[in-house]
XYZ file of C-alpha atoms in Angstrom:
613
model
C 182.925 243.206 -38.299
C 182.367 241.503 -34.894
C 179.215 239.642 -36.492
C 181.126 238.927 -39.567
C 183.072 237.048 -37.287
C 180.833 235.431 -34.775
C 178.902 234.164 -38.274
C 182.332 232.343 -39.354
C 183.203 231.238 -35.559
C 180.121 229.351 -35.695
C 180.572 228.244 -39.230
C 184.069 226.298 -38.511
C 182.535 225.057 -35.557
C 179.484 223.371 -37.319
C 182.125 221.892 -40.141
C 183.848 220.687 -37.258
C 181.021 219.085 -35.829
C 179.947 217.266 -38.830
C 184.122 216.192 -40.205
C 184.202 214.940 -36.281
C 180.574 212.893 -36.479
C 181.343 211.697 -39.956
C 184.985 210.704 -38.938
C 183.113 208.480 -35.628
C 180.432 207.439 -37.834
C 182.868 206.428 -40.328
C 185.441 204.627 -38.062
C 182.243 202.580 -36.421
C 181.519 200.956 -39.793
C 184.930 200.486 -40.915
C 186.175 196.195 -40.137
C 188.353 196.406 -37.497
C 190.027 193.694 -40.208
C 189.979 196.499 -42.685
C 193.496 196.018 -43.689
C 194.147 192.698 -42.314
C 197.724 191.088 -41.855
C 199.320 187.850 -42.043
C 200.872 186.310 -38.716
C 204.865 186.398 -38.318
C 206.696 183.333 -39.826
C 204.332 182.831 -42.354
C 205.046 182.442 -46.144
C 205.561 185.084 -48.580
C 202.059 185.697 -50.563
C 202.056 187.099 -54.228
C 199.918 190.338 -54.486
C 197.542 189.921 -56.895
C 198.214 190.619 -60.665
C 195.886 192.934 -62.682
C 197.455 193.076 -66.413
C 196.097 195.636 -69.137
C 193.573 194.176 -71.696
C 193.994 195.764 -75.322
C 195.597 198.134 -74.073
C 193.666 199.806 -70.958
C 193.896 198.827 -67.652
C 191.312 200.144 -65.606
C 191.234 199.229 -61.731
C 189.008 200.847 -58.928
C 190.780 201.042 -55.371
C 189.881 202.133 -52.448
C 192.339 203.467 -49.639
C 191.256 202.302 -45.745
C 192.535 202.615 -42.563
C 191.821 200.220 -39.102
C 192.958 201.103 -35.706
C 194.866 198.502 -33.880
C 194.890 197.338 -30.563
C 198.316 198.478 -29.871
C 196.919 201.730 -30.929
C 198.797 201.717 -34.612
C 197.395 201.886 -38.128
C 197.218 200.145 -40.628
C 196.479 201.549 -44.454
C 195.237 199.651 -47.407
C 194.631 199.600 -51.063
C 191.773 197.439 -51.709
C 190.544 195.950 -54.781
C 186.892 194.898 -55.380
C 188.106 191.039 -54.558
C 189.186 192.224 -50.842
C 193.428 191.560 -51.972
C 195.102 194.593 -50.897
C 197.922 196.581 -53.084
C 197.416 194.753 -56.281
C 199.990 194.669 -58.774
C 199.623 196.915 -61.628
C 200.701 195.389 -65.037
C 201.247 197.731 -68.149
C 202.832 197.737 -71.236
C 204.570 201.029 -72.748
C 201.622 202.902 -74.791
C 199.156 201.753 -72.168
C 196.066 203.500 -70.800
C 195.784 202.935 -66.982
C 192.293 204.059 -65.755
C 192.534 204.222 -61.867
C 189.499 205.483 -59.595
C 190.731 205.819 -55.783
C 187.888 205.776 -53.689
C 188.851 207.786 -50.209
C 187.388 205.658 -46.923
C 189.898 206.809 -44.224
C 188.476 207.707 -41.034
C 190.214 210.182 -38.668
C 192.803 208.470 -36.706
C 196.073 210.582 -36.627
C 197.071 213.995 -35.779
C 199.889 215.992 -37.456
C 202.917 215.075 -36.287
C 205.052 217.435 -34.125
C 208.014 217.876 -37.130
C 204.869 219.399 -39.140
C 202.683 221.043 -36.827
C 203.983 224.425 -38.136
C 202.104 223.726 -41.264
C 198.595 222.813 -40.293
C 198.520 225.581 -37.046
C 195.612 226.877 -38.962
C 193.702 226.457 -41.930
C 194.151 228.226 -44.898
C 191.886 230.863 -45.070
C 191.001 231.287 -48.936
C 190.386 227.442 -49.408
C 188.429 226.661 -46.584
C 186.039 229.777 -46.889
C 184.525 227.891 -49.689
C 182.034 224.426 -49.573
C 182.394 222.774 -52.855
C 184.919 220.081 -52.789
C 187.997 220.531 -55.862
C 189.852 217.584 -55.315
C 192.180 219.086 -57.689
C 192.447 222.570 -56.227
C 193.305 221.219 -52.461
C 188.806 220.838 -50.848
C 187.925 222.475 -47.648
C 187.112 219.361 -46.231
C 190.699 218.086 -47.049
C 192.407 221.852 -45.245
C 190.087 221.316 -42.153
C 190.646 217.314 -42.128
C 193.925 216.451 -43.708
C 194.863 213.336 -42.010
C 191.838 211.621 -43.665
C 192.544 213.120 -47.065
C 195.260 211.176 -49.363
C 196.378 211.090 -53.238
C 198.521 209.189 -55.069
C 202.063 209.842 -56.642
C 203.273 206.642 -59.137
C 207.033 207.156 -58.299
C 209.403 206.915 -61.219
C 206.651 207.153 -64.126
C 208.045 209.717 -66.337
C 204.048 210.983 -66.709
C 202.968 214.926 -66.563
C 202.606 216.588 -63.024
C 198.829 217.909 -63.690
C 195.713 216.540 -61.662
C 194.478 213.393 -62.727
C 198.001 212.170 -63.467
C 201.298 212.760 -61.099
C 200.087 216.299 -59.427
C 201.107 215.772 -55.306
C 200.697 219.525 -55.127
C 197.384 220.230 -55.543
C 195.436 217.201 -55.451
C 193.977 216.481 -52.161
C 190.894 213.383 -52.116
C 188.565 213.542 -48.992
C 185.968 210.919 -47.682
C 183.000 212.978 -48.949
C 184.909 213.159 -52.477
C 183.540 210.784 -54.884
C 185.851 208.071 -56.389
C 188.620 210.408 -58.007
C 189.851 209.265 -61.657
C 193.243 208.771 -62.551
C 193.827 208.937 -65.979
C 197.448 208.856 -67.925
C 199.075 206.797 -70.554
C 202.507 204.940 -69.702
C 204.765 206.895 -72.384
C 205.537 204.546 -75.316
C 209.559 205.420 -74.425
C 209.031 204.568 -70.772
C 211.622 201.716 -69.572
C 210.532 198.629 -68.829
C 210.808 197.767 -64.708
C 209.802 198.286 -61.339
C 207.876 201.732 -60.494
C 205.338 201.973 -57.028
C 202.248 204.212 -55.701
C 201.997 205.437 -52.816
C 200.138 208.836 -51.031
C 201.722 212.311 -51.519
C 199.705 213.993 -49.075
C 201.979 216.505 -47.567
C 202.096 216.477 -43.535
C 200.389 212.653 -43.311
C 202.658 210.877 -45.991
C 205.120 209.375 -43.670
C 201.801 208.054 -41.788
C 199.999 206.566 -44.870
C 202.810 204.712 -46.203
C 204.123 203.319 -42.682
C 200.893 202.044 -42.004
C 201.340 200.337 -45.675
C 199.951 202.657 -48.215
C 201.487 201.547 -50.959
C 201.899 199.074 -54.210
C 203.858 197.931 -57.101
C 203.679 199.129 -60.687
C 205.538 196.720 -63.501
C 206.092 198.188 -67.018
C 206.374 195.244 -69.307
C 208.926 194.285 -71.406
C 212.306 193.952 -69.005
C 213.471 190.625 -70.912
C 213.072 192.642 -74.522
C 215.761 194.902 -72.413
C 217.858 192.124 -71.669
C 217.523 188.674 -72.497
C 219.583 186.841 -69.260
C 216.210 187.465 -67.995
C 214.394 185.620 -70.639
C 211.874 182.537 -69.459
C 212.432 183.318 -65.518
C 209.874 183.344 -63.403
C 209.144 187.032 -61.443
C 208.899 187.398 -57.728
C 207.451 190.726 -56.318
C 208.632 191.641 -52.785
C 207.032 194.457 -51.055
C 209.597 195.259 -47.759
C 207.504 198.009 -45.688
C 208.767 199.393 -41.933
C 205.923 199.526 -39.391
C 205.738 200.865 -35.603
C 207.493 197.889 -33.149
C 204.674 195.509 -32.532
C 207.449 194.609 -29.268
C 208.472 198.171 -28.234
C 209.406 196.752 -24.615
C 210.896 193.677 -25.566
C 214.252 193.296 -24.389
C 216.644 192.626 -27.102
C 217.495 189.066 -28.262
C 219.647 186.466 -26.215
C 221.610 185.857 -29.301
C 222.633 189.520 -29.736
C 225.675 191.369 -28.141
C 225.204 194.200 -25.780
C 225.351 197.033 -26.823
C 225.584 200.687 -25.593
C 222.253 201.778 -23.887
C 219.229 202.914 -26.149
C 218.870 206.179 -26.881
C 215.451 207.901 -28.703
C 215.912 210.355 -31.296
C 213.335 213.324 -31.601
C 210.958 211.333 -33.428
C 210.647 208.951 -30.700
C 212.548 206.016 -32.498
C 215.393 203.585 -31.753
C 218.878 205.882 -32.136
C 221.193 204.644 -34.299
C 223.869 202.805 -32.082
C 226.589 202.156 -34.449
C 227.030 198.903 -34.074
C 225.081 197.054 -36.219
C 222.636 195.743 -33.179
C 219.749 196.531 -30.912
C 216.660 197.765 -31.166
C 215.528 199.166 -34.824
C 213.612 202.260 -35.533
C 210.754 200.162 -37.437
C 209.988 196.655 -37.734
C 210.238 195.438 -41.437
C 207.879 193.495 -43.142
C 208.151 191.519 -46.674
C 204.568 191.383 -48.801
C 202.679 192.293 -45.156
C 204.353 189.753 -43.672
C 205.978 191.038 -40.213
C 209.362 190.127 -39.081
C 208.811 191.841 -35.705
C 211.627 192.562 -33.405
C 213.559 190.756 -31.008
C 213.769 187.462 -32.215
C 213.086 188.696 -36.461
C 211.312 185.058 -37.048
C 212.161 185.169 -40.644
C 209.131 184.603 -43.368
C 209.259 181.684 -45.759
C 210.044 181.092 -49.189
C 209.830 178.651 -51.388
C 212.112 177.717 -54.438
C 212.701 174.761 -56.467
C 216.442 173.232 -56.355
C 218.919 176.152 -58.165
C 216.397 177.758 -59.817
C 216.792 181.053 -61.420
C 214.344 183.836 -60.843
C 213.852 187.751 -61.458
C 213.275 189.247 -57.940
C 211.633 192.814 -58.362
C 212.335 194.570 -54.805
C 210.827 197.701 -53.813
C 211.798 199.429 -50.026
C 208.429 201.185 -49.405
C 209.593 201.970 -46.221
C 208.763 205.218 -44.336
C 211.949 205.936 -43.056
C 214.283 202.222 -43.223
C 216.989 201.484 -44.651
C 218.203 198.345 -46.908
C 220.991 196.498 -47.693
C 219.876 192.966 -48.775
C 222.020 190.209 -48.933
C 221.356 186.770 -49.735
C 223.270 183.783 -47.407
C 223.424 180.465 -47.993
C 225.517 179.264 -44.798
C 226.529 182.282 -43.704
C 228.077 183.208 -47.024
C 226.716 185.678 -49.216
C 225.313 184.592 -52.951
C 225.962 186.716 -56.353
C 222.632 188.964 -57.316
C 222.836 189.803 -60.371
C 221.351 193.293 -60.979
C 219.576 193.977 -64.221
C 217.720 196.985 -63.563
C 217.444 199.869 -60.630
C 214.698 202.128 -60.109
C 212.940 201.056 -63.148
C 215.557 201.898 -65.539
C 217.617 198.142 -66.823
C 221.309 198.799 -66.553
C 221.818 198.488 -69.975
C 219.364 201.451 -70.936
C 223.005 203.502 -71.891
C 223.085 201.312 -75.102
C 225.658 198.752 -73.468
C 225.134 195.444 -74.344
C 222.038 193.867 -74.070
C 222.755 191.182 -72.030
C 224.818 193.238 -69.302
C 224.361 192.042 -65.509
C 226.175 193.558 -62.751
C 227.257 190.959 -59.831
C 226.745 191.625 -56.807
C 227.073 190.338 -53.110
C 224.627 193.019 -51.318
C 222.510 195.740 -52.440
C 221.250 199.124 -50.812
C 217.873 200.518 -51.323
C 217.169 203.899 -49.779
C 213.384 204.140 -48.726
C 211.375 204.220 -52.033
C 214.455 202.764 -54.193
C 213.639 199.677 -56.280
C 216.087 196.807 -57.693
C 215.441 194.155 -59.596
C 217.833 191.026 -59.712
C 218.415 187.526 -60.640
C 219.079 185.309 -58.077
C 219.541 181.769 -58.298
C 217.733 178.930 -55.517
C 219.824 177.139 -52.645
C 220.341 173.715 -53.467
C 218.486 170.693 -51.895
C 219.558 170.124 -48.268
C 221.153 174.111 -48.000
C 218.827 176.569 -46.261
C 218.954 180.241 -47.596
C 218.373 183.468 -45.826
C 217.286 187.279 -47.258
C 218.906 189.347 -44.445
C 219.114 193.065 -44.805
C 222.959 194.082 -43.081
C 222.883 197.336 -41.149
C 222.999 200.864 -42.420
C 225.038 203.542 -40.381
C 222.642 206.330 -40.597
C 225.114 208.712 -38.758
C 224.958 210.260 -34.799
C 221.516 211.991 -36.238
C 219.831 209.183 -37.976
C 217.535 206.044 -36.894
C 218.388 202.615 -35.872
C 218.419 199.901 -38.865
C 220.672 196.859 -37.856
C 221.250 193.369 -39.030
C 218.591 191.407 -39.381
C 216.667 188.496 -41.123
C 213.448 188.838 -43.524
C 213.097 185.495 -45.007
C 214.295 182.359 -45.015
C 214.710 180.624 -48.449
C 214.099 176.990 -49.064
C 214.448 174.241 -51.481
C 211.881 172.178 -52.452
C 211.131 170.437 -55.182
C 207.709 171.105 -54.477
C 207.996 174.545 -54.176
C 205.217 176.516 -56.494
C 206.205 178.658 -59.301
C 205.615 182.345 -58.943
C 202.448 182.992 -60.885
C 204.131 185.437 -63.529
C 206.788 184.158 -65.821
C 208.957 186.352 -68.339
C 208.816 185.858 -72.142
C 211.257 183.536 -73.207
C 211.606 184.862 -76.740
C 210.929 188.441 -76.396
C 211.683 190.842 -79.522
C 214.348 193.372 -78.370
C 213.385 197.181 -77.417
C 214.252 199.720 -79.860
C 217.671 201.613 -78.929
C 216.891 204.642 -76.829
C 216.359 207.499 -78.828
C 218.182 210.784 -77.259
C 221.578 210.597 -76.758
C 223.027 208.645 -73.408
C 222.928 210.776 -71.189
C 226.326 210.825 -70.116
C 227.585 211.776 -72.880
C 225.875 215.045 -72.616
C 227.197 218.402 -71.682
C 225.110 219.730 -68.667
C 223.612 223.398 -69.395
C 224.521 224.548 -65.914
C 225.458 223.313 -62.298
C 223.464 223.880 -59.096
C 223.933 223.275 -55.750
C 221.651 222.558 -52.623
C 221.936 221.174 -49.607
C 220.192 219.267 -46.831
C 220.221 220.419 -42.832
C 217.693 219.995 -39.736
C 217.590 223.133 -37.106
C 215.615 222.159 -33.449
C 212.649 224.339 -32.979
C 213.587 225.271 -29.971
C 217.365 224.443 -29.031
C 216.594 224.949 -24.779
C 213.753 222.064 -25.267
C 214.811 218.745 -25.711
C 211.607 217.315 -26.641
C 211.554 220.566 -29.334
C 210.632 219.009 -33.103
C 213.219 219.188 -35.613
C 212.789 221.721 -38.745
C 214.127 219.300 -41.611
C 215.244 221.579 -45.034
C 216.283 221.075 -48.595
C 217.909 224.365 -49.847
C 219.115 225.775 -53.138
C 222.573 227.218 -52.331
C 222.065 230.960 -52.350
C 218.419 230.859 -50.781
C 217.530 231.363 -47.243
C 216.804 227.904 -45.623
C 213.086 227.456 -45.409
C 210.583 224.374 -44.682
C 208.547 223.603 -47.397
C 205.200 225.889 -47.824
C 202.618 223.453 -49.304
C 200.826 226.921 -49.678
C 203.357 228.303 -51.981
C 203.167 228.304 -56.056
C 206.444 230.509 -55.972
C 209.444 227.418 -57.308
C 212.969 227.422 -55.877
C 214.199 226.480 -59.190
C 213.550 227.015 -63.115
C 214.605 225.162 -65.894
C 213.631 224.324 -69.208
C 212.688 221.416 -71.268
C 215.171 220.171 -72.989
C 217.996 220.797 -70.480
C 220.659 218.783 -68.832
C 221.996 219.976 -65.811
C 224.074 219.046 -63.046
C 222.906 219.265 -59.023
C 225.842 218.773 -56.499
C 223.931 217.607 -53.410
C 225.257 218.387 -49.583
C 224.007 217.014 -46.356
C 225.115 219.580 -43.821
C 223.648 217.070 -40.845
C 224.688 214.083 -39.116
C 222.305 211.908 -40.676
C 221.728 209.933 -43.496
C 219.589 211.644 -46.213
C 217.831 210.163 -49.503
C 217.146 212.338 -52.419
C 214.323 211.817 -54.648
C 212.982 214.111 -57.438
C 209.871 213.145 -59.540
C 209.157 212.919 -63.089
C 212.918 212.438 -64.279
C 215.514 210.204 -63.442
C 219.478 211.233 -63.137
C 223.037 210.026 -63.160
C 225.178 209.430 -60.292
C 228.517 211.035 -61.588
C 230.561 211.295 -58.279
C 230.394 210.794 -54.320
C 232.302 213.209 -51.961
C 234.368 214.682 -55.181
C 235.223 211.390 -56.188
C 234.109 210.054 -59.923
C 232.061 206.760 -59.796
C 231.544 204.694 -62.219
C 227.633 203.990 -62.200
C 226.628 204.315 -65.957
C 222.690 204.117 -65.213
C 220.000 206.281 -64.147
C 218.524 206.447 -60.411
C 215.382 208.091 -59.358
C 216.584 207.943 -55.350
C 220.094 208.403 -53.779
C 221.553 208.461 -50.535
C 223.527 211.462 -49.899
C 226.327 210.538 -46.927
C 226.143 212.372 -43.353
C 228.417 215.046 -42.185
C 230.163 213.620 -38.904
C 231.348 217.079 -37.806
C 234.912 216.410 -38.691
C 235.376 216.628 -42.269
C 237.063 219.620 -43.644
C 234.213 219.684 -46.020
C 230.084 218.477 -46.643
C 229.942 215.042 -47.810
C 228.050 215.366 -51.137
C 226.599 214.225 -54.633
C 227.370 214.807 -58.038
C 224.046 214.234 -60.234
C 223.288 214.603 -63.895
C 219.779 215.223 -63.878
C 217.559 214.952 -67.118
C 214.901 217.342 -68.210
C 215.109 216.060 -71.878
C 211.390 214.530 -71.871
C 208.204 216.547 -72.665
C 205.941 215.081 -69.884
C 208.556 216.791 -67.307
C 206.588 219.825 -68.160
C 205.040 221.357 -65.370
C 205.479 222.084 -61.492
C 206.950 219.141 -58.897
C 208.755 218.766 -56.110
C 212.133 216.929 -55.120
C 212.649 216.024 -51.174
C 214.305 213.499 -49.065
C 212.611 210.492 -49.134
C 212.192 210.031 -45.271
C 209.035 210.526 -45.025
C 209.468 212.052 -42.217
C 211.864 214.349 -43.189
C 209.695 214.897 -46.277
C 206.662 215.921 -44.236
C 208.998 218.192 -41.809
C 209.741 220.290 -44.871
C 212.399 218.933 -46.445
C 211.189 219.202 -49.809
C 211.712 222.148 -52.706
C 209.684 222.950 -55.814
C 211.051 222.819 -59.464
C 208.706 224.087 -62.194
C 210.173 222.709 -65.911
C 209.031 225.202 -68.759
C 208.136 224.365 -72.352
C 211.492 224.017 -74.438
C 209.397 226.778 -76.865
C 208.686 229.795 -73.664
C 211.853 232.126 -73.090
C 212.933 231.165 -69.806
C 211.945 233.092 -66.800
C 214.720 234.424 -64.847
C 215.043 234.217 -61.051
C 217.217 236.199 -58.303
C 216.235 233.273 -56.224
C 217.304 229.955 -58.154
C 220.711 230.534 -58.620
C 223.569 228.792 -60.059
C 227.046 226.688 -58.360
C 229.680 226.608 -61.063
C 233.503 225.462 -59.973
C 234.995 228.035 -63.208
C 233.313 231.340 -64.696
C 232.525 229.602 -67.959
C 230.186 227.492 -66.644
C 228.833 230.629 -64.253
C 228.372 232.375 -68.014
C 226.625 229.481 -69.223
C 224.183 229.528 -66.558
C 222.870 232.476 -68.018
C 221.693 234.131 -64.514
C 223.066 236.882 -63.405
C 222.919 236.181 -59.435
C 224.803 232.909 -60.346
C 227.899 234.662 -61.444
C 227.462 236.823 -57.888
C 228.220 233.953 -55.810
């Protein structure tokens, strides 16, 4: 027994040896302008486009890393032409072909909110030598901040290796390039989707360090034709560490009460709608550092109309975009959020909702027409703050770019059809219109580790009402909740905490039906949603209404849904949903339980702990 053990001893020391050598090694050849950046102030750049050909698109990335002076880092997706995050252009019915080559070299730690998951390696998988990218590799277990994956949010496309699976699939250094390999379903709507890393513990690192890149499915103007013949702007807005931590805030900004750090080590939020932010922003790499936010620039010809496609790939930020032209804000018209058009409810085809500001939660996209300042009138894309409760992170007002007229100004490369042949109507029923099979609840909250420590990390959970509250096991197969293909159901979402929490859920999208108790009128699909924070005075949780769908085959299979602050997400916050075939009796659970207001719905549920509670 005691040799048994010397023998492994020695074994994990010698793979520690080598991941440490090969993690030097590797970070000695690596640029230091591995992911380079442009300066602040600078114009807006266009990522590159790379459009499918016959129907196949087939790209070959590879994911780096580069230590900065200031001791940050910064990710990349590189393509074989040195541009970094390329646009990825399908139609529906396409065949995207993606090989992610892993060259990360070991540069973070886990943070404190997840140490409790990587205290030790897990036995069973790291016992073995051959790397299973698929099946989680022991190089990945013993080395996880250099391994990474990729999740393509929104894409309603199988969770199985090779195509959406962020459970299991774990890519190390010493992995070859990994294939993915999935069509874009002929049914899929036509907008803005993203990548990004899944890996859990080391997402909220990856994508802050700007991990992460746009995915267009063709065809929005055969959705709606107001966007017909415009020309198509992609803007990227990522957070970042402060490159000014120290700085003193602004001249031009009022005082404000003094700055408190939350657990994380970030700006508090003040209230106020000033002082210093959590993150810096940035808008296509472009930083817009904090104090003084010098805006970037863009360019647009006198009144011109244009499609802007807007993703927040921020780690843990905040939107609410606005766009000024002297100080007064300008009509955006929406046609499309998280890459489902408005009109995908069968509503007319040329519907456009106008509005003055928009919020994106981190990972929420919106696209939107918006129409040029005219010669002489300087524009400006400002986000407004967010009140992210006594709990959350800083995000205040501030500038991102400045728009101006010229009519030199360059077109955006990519330009929409200007007779496109309309989409086919959807064909399931809207779904609105349909009666949910059951109602569920869950419900966000944070505990402190330990409450006598005030540096103590914060326990962040997502929790099926009826279930003891538990951070998310990445080593768990066991899901909180079942449901079958086919269904419709209905999750009322709490946030028991004082801050601000976004809920995500991959593979499907849902409905927002009503906020706090109160219907809303939103009669389009999300993918992300902020759920409001409890201030401690409220007779009851502030909370969400959602029709979610599980109508669509390629939901098949195991996923997860989780707040979409990343750090939050990687502090457990997250909860597994496995979706059986529509043709498999369903499997019954004590510990996924139903939330029904009257006992009909309770019998509908069909589970007999539901009707308990």
């Amino acid at each position: 027994m005691g040799q048994a053990f010397i023998k492994l001893f020695v074994s994990i020391l010698v793979f520690q040896c080598f991941a440490q050598c090969h993690a030097t090694l590797h970070a000695q050849q690596t640029s230091p302008d591995a992911c380079p950046r442009p300066a602040a102030g600078g114009s807006v750049p266009e990522p590159e486009d790379l459009r499918s050909q016959n129907g196949v698109l087939k790209v070959d990335l590879t994911v780096q890393n580069t230590m900065e002076p200031d001791g940050s880092v910064h990710y990349c997706y590189l393509y074989k032409d040195g541009s970094q995050s390329p646009n990825l252009r399908l139609n529906p019915g396409d065949l995207l072909i993606l090989n992610l080559k892993n060259d990360l070299a070991d540069s973070t730690r886990p943070p404190a909110s997840a140490s409790h998951l990587h205290a030790h390696a897990d036995s069973e998988k790291s016992s073995g030598n051959n790397s299973d990218p698929c099946n989680g590799s022991s190089m990945a277990m013993m080395s996880m901040s250099t391994s990474t994956n990729l999740h393509f949010h929104g894409l309603t496309i199988p969770p199985v290796c090779h195509q959406d699976d962020v459970l299991k699939t774990s890519i190390s250094p010493a992995d070859p390039p990994f294939e993915y390999r999935f069509r874009i379903p002929a049914d899929e709507p036509p907008g803005l989707y993203w990548y990004h890393p899944h890996i859990h513990g080391f997402t909220k690192a990856q994508v802050l360090g700007g991990a992460s890149g746009v995915i267009i499915v063709e065809g929005i103007e055969r959705a709606n034709r107001e966007v017909a013949g415009l020309p198509e702007r992609v803007l990227i807005i990522r957070d970042q560490d402060l490159l000014n931590p120290n700085a003193p805030p602004s001249k031009s900004e009022p005082v404000v009460p003094r700055m408190l750090i939350d657990r994380d080590g970030d700006a508090a939020n003040t209230g106020t709608g000033f002082g210093k932010p959590a993150k810096d922003l940035s808008i296509n790499f472009v930083p817009v550092p904090y104090p003084d936010y010098p805006p970037a620039a863009i360019e647009m010809k006198p009144g011109e109309r244009q499609l802007w496609r807007v993703l927040n790939a921020s780690a843990i930020t905040y939107l609410n975009l606005e766009v000024l032209f002297k100080r007064t804000p300008q009509p955006l018209g929406i046609v499309a959020l998280d890459g489902v058009p408005l009109n995908e409810n069968g509503a007319s085809r040329d519907f456009v909702s106008w509005q003055n500001h928009i919020g994106l939660p981190p990972g929420a996209r919106a696209e939107f027409i918006v129409t040029g300042p005219p010669a002489g009138v300087k524009g400006l894309l400002v986000t407004r703050s967010v009140d992210t409760g006594a709990g959350g992170e800083n995000d205040p007002n501030r500038a991102i770019a400045t728009i101006t007229a010229s009519e030199d100004a360059r077109e955006p490369r990519s330009t929409l059809a200007a007779s496109p042949k309309p989409l086919p109507p959807p064909s399931l029923p809207w779904l609105g219109s349909v009666t949910p099979t059951r109602t569920r609840k869950l419900y966000f909250s944070e505990k402190v580790l330990d409450p006598n420590d005030p540096n103590s990390p914060t326990i962040f959970y997502l929790t099926v009402e009826g279930q003891t509250p538990a951070a998310f096991d990445p080593k768990s197969d066991v899901p909180n909740i079942i449901v079958k293909q086919g269904d419709v159901e209905d999750w009322i979402i709490e946030n028991r905490s004082s801050e601000l929490h976004a809920f995500h859920i991959h593979q499907v999208h849902f409905m927002l039906l009503d906020w706090s108790g109160l219907p809303v009128n939103e009669p389009f699909l999300r993918d992300t949603v902020n759920v409001p924070f409890y201030d401690g005075r409220a007779l009851q949780y502030p909370s969400v209404r959602l029709r979610m769908d599980f109508r669509d085959p390629n939901s098949v299979g195991t996923f997860v849904y989780h707040c979409h602050l990343l750090e939050h997400e990687d502090g457990g916050m997250m909860g597994l949903i496995r979706v059986e075939p529509a043709d498999r009796p369903q499997t019954s659970a004590a510990s996924t339980p139903c939330v029904s207001m009257d006992h009909q719905a309770k019998r509908r549920c069909g589970n007999s702990d539901a009707a308990k509670n």
